[in-house]
Amino acid sequence: MARLTHPPRPWRGAVLLVAGAYFAVPLLASLVFTVDVPGQGFTLGSYTQIFAADGFTAALLRSLGLALATVALALFLTVPAALAVRLSGSGRLRAALEVVCTLPLVVPPVALVAGLGTVLKWGPDHLATTPLYETFVAIQNPSFPLVLVFAYVVMALPFVYRSLDAGLRAVEVRTLVEAARDLGASWPRALFAVVLPNLRTALLNASFLALALVLGEFTVASLLGFQPFAVWIVQASGANAQLSVAVSLLSLLLTWGLLLVVTGLARTRGATGRPARTTRPLASSAHTRTTRTTRTTRRKEAVR
């Protein structure tokens, strides 16, 4: 059989070249700005000063902690809801959940900050004599502001839900659960040992999107008066512009590194084509039972 040959398409290379230049030129310009100091020539002083800069370590650790808390809370809220709606098979519930989860896309961050600020100002004035006053104070702790976690969860909700919904569309959740239940698994084991391993790629994508959003978010944190990593970079640019650009480049490398880790984990999952080792027996049995159920259904349809 003759091999199919495609005519050369030079426009593809031109598009790739323009797209690469669009992303590479600003990064190269930033790199040159950080290493080429007027009067000193080539120097890596901007990068060597990063770890000694005042507030760098605290701001970075604060952002990473906020990102991890946001990912955990967002997944804790969306995964059970999405699974319950999928298992129920109700179209109305699914539409309602989709509307609720995508609603933050139409709410500007400024409006979200205005609402949060009003509540945070109203609480201490009206709840000063109640135990809730301490709660209002605790969630605004500058070292780890929990109020930012709540705001970030709302902002990340559309991206987390979309990633989970794409993963759930590719998996027959009800069939997997029924097969696991037929094999004697309890409801928690069917969900944690069969369903969630099959959603690992969707969970990783949702986690990465939420992580990237938190690490780069500036508006909400700045207007509420807190100092995570993005706000620290902007404040540091007033004192040392080259240092702030060097930190921005390192934050990009950190984000890309996390993306490569997520991509590597997803490819490992796709290459093996099977769930994690601890869940392999039950998950494999559930897959086998699912395949048998599908074949039986097809045979019945053929006989009819």
Short mmCIF file of C-alpha atoms in Angstrom, two decimals:
data_model
loop_
_atom_site.label_atom_id
_atom_site.label_comp_id
_atom_site.label_asym_id
_atom_site.label_seq_id
_atom_site.Cartn_x
_atom_site.Cartn_y
_atom_site.Cartn_z
CA MET A 1 0.00 0.00 0.00
CA ALA A 2 1.42 3.30 -1.07
CA ARG A 3 2.22 5.75 1.68
CA LEU A 4 0.18 8.91 1.75
CA THR A 5 2.28 12.01 1.23
CA HIS A 6 1.26 15.52 2.19
CA PRO A 7 2.41 18.52 0.19
CA PRO A 8 4.68 20.89 2.12
CA ARG A 9 2.87 23.73 3.78
CA PRO A 10 5.28 26.61 4.43
CA TRP A 11 2.61 28.66 6.18
CA ARG A 12 2.72 26.27 9.13
CA GLY A 13 6.36 27.11 9.77
CA ALA A 14 5.62 30.82 9.40
CA VAL A 15 2.78 30.62 11.95
CA LEU A 16 4.99 28.66 14.35
CA LEU A 17 7.80 31.20 13.91
CA VAL A 18 5.50 34.17 14.60
CA ALA A 19 3.93 32.47 17.63
CA GLY A 20 7.36 31.53 19.01
CA ALA A 21 8.63 35.08 18.53
CA TYR A 22 5.52 36.47 20.23
CA PHE A 23 6.34 34.53 23.39
CA ALA A 24 10.14 34.41 23.21
CA VAL A 25 11.00 38.04 22.42
CA PRO A 26 9.51 39.53 25.66
CA LEU A 27 11.18 36.82 27.73
CA LEU A 28 14.55 37.36 26.07
CA ALA A 29 14.20 41.12 26.53
CA SER A 30 13.43 40.58 30.23
CA LEU A 31 16.42 38.26 30.58
CA VAL A 32 18.76 40.78 28.95
CA PHE A 33 17.37 43.54 31.19
CA THR A 34 18.21 41.53 34.32
CA VAL A 35 21.76 40.49 33.35
CA ASP A 36 22.97 43.60 31.46
CA VAL A 37 23.53 46.37 33.99
CA PRO A 38 24.67 49.76 32.59
CA GLY A 39 28.22 50.47 33.69
CA GLN A 40 28.79 46.89 34.95
CA GLY A 41 28.13 44.76 31.88
CA PHE A 42 27.01 41.16 32.21
CA THR A 43 26.19 40.20 35.80
CA LEU A 44 23.94 37.75 37.66
CA GLY A 45 23.58 40.04 40.64
CA SER A 46 19.81 40.35 40.21
CA TYR A 47 19.41 36.59 40.55
CA THR A 48 21.84 36.19 43.44
CA GLN A 49 19.96 38.87 45.40
CA ILE A 50 16.59 37.18 45.09
CA PHE A 51 16.86 34.83 48.05
CA ALA A 52 18.30 37.61 50.24
CA ALA A 53 15.57 40.12 49.31
CA ASP A 54 13.40 41.27 52.18
CA GLY A 55 10.07 39.42 52.20
CA PHE A 56 10.81 37.10 49.26
CA THR A 57 10.75 33.80 51.13
CA ALA A 58 7.72 34.73 53.26
CA ALA A 59 5.71 35.91 50.24
CA LEU A 60 6.58 32.83 48.18
CA LEU A 61 5.73 30.40 50.99
CA ARG A 62 2.51 32.32 51.67
CA SER A 63 1.45 32.04 48.02
CA LEU A 64 2.31 28.33 47.87
CA GLY A 65 0.34 27.71 51.07
CA LEU A 66 -2.64 29.66 49.75
CA ALA A 67 -2.43 27.76 46.46
CA LEU A 68 -2.40 24.35 48.16
CA ALA A 69 -5.30 25.32 50.43
CA THR A 70 -7.25 26.64 47.44
CA VAL A 71 -6.69 23.45 45.45
CA ALA A 72 -7.72 21.26 48.39
CA LEU A 73 -10.88 23.27 49.16
CA ALA A 74 -11.90 23.61 45.50
CA LEU A 75 -11.55 19.87 44.88
CA PHE A 76 -13.32 19.09 48.18
CA LEU A 77 -16.31 21.15 47.04
CA THR A 78 -16.51 20.29 43.35
CA VAL A 79 -15.57 16.59 43.15
CA PRO A 80 -18.39 15.25 45.40
CA ALA A 81 -20.92 17.58 43.77
CA ALA A 82 -19.89 16.64 40.22
CA LEU A 83 -19.89 12.90 41.06
CA ALA A 84 -23.29 13.11 42.76
CA VAL A 85 -24.82 14.90 39.78
CA ARG A 86 -23.25 12.42 37.36
CA LEU A 87 -24.48 9.42 39.35
CA SER A 88 -27.98 10.87 39.67
CA GLY A 89 -28.27 11.30 35.90
CA SER A 90 -30.43 14.38 36.37
CA GLY A 91 -30.07 16.91 33.59
CA ARG A 92 -31.55 19.70 35.70
CA LEU A 93 -29.07 19.19 38.52
CA ARG A 94 -26.23 19.13 36.03
CA ALA A 95 -27.39 22.37 34.42
CA ALA A 96 -27.81 24.02 37.83
CA LEU A 97 -24.33 22.94 38.94
CA GLU A 98 -22.81 24.20 35.71
CA VAL A 99 -24.48 27.59 36.10
CA VAL A 100 -23.32 27.91 39.72
CA CYS A 101 -19.74 26.90 38.94
CA THR A 102 -19.37 29.13 35.87
CA LEU A 103 -21.08 32.15 37.42
CA PRO A 104 -17.79 33.60 38.83
CA LEU A 105 -16.63 34.16 35.25
CA VAL A 106 -19.08 37.06 34.89
CA VAL A 107 -18.22 38.60 38.28
CA PRO A 108 -15.26 41.01 38.06
CA PRO A 109 -12.59 40.60 40.77
CA VAL A 110 -13.19 44.23 41.79
CA ALA A 111 -16.85 43.47 42.54
CA LEU A 112 -15.80 40.39 44.51
CA VAL A 113 -13.35 42.47 46.54
CA ALA A 114 -16.01 45.12 47.18
CA GLY A 115 -18.37 42.51 48.58
CA LEU A 116 -15.70 40.87 50.71
CA GLY A 117 -14.50 44.20 52.03
CA THR A 118 -18.02 45.20 53.04
CA VAL A 119 -18.53 41.94 54.93
CA LEU A 120 -15.14 42.16 56.64
CA LYS A 121 -15.89 45.71 57.79
CA TRP A 122 -19.43 44.89 58.88
CA GLY A 123 -18.47 41.82 60.91
CA PRO A 124 -16.33 43.35 63.68
CA ASP A 125 -18.79 46.23 64.21
CA HIS A 126 -21.80 43.99 64.73
CA LEU A 127 -20.22 40.81 66.12
CA ALA A 128 -17.75 42.28 68.59
CA THR A 129 -19.49 40.65 71.56
CA THR A 130 -19.86 37.21 69.95
CA PRO A 131 -17.38 34.38 69.34
CA LEU A 132 -17.61 35.10 65.59
CA TYR A 133 -15.48 38.20 66.15
CA GLU A 134 -12.43 36.01 66.69
CA THR A 135 -13.27 34.20 63.46
CA PHE A 136 -13.29 37.47 61.52
CA VAL A 137 -9.92 38.34 62.99
CA ALA A 138 -8.44 34.90 62.33
CA ILE A 139 -9.37 34.74 58.64
CA GLN A 140 -7.61 38.10 58.11
CA ASN A 141 -4.32 37.02 59.66
CA PRO A 142 -1.65 38.64 57.41
CA SER A 143 0.68 35.65 57.72
CA PHE A 144 -1.93 33.32 56.19
CA PRO A 145 -5.15 35.16 55.17
CA LEU A 146 -7.86 32.52 54.88
CA VAL A 147 -10.18 35.08 53.34
CA LEU A 148 -7.98 34.97 50.24
CA VAL A 149 -8.47 31.20 50.06
CA PHE A 150 -12.25 31.69 50.01
CA ALA A 151 -11.95 34.32 47.28
CA TYR A 152 -9.54 32.20 45.22
CA VAL A 153 -11.83 29.17 45.44
CA VAL A 154 -14.66 31.23 43.97
CA MET A 155 -12.39 32.49 41.19
CA ALA A 156 -10.99 29.02 40.41
CA LEU A 157 -14.38 27.30 40.49
CA PRO A 158 -15.10 27.59 36.71
CA PHE A 159 -11.72 26.16 35.72
CA VAL A 160 -11.82 23.34 38.25
CA TYR A 161 -15.36 22.38 37.28
CA ARG A 162 -14.60 22.43 33.54
CA SER A 163 -11.60 20.14 34.01
CA LEU A 164 -13.59 17.70 36.14
CA ASP A 165 -16.54 17.77 33.76
CA ALA A 166 -14.27 16.91 30.82
CA GLY A 167 -12.85 13.98 32.79
CA LEU A 168 -16.29 12.76 33.84
CA ARG A 169 -17.55 12.89 30.24
CA ALA A 170 -14.78 10.47 29.23
CA VAL A 171 -15.60 7.92 31.97
CA GLU A 172 -18.73 5.84 32.49
CA VAL A 173 -19.02 6.71 36.17
CA ARG A 174 -22.31 4.95 36.82
CA THR A 175 -21.15 1.75 35.11
CA LEU A 176 -17.86 1.75 37.04
CA VAL A 177 -19.63 2.26 40.35
CA GLU A 178 -22.23 -0.43 39.63
CA ALA A 179 -19.50 -2.87 38.59
CA ALA A 180 -17.50 -2.16 41.74
CA ARG A 181 -20.62 -2.54 43.88
CA ASP A 182 -21.40 -5.87 42.20
CA LEU A 183 -17.89 -7.03 43.13
CA GLY A 184 -18.60 -6.31 46.78
CA ALA A 185 -16.98 -2.89 47.19
CA SER A 186 -18.54 -0.38 49.55
CA TRP A 187 -19.57 3.06 48.30
CA PRO A 188 -16.43 4.82 49.65
CA ARG A 189 -14.14 2.15 48.18
CA ALA A 190 -15.93 2.26 44.83
CA LEU A 191 -15.39 6.02 44.68
CA PHE A 192 -11.83 6.19 46.04
CA ALA A 193 -10.45 2.97 44.50
CA VAL A 194 -12.24 2.93 41.14
CA VAL A 195 -13.68 6.30 40.12
CA LEU A 196 -11.06 8.76 41.37
CA PRO A 197 -8.05 6.87 39.86
CA ASN A 198 -9.78 7.12 36.48
CA LEU A 199 -10.15 10.88 37.01
CA ARG A 200 -6.51 11.43 37.90
CA THR A 201 -5.70 13.42 34.76
CA ALA A 202 -8.74 15.66 35.24
CA LEU A 203 -7.84 16.19 38.90
CA LEU A 204 -4.25 17.09 37.98
CA ASN A 205 -5.41 19.56 35.32
CA ALA A 206 -7.87 21.17 37.73
CA SER A 207 -5.18 21.42 40.41
CA PHE A 208 -2.71 23.02 38.04
CA LEU A 209 -5.20 25.61 36.79
CA ALA A 210 -6.10 26.59 40.34
CA LEU A 211 -2.42 26.67 41.31
CA ALA A 212 -1.49 28.91 38.38
CA LEU A 213 -4.40 31.25 39.13
CA VAL A 214 -3.40 31.71 42.77
CA LEU A 215 0.31 32.21 42.05
CA GLY A 216 -0.44 34.97 39.54
CA GLU A 217 -3.41 36.66 41.21
CA PHE A 218 -2.83 40.30 42.17
CA THR A 219 -6.07 42.32 42.22
CA VAL A 220 -7.93 40.70 45.11
CA ALA A 221 -4.90 40.40 47.39
CA SER A 222 -3.72 43.94 46.69
CA LEU A 223 -7.12 45.58 47.26
CA LEU A 224 -7.67 43.62 50.49
CA GLY A 225 -4.24 44.69 51.75
CA PHE A 226 -2.40 41.36 51.84
CA GLN A 227 1.00 40.53 50.39
CA PRO A 228 1.30 37.23 48.55
CA PHE A 229 4.01 36.66 45.97
CA ALA A 230 2.42 38.60 43.08
CA VAL A 231 1.87 41.68 45.26
CA TRP A 232 5.42 41.42 46.62
CA ILE A 233 6.83 41.44 43.07
CA VAL A 234 4.98 44.68 42.24
CA GLN A 235 6.07 46.34 45.49
CA ALA A 236 9.66 45.21 44.99
CA SER A 237 9.74 46.72 41.49
CA GLY A 238 9.63 50.20 43.04
CA ALA A 239 12.93 49.65 44.84
CA ASN A 240 14.78 47.42 42.34
CA ALA A 241 13.28 46.96 38.89
CA GLN A 242 15.84 44.37 37.77
CA LEU A 243 15.22 42.29 40.88
CA SER A 244 11.45 42.28 40.29
CA VAL A 245 11.88 41.21 36.65
CA ALA A 246 14.27 38.44 37.72
CA VAL A 247 11.70 37.21 40.26
CA SER A 248 8.99 37.31 37.59
CA LEU A 249 11.11 35.14 35.31
CA LEU A 250 11.73 32.68 38.13
CA SER A 251 7.99 32.55 38.89
CA LEU A 252 7.37 31.74 35.22
CA LEU A 253 9.92 28.93 35.40
CA LEU A 254 8.24 27.66 38.57
CA THR A 255 4.84 27.63 36.84
CA TRP A 256 6.26 25.90 33.77
CA GLY A 257 7.97 23.35 35.99
CA LEU A 258 4.65 22.54 37.66
CA LEU A 259 3.03 22.25 34.23
CA LEU A 260 5.74 19.81 33.11
CA VAL A 261 5.21 17.75 36.27
CA VAL A 262 1.44 17.59 35.64
CA THR A 263 2.01 16.72 31.97
CA GLY A 264 4.51 14.02 32.95
CA LEU A 265 2.10 12.50 35.44
CA ALA A 266 -0.71 12.54 32.86
CA ARG A 267 1.52 10.88 30.22
CA THR A 268 2.61 8.26 32.73
CA ARG A 269 -1.04 7.50 33.36
CA GLY A 270 -1.75 7.33 29.64
CA ALA A 271 1.29 5.14 28.93
CA THR A 272 0.44 2.59 31.56
CA GLY A 273 -3.28 2.75 30.78
CA ARG A 274 -4.16 1.49 34.24
CA PRO A 275 -4.94 2.98 37.61
CA ALA A 276 -2.57 3.27 40.54
CA ARG A 277 -0.99 0.08 41.89
CA THR A 278 -2.90 0.10 45.15
CA THR A 279 -6.22 0.23 43.38
CA ARG A 280 -5.36 -2.00 40.43
CA PRO A 281 -7.20 -5.23 41.37
CA LEU A 282 -10.58 -3.66 42.07
CA ALA A 283 -10.29 -1.06 39.33
CA SER A 284 -9.22 -3.67 36.78
CA SER A 285 -12.06 -5.93 37.82
CA ALA A 286 -14.48 -3.04 37.50
CA HIS A 287 -13.13 -2.30 34.02
CA THR A 288 -13.51 -5.97 33.08
CA ARG A 289 -17.04 -6.05 34.43
CA THR A 290 -17.82 -2.85 32.53
CA THR A 291 -16.49 -4.36 29.31
CA ARG A 292 -18.53 -7.50 29.81
CA THR A 293 -21.65 -5.46 30.50
CA THR A 294 -21.12 -3.49 27.33
CA ARG A 295 -20.58 -6.64 25.27
CA THR A 296 -23.70 -8.27 26.74
CA THR A 297 -25.75 -5.19 25.94
CA ARG A 298 -24.50 -5.15 22.37
CA ARG A 299 -25.29 -8.86 21.94
CA LYS A 300 -28.84 -8.31 23.20
CA GLU A 301 -29.28 -5.40 20.84
CA ALA A 302 -27.98 -7.56 17.95
CA VAL A 303 -30.41 -10.40 18.79
CA ARG A 304 -33.31 -7.98 18.85
#
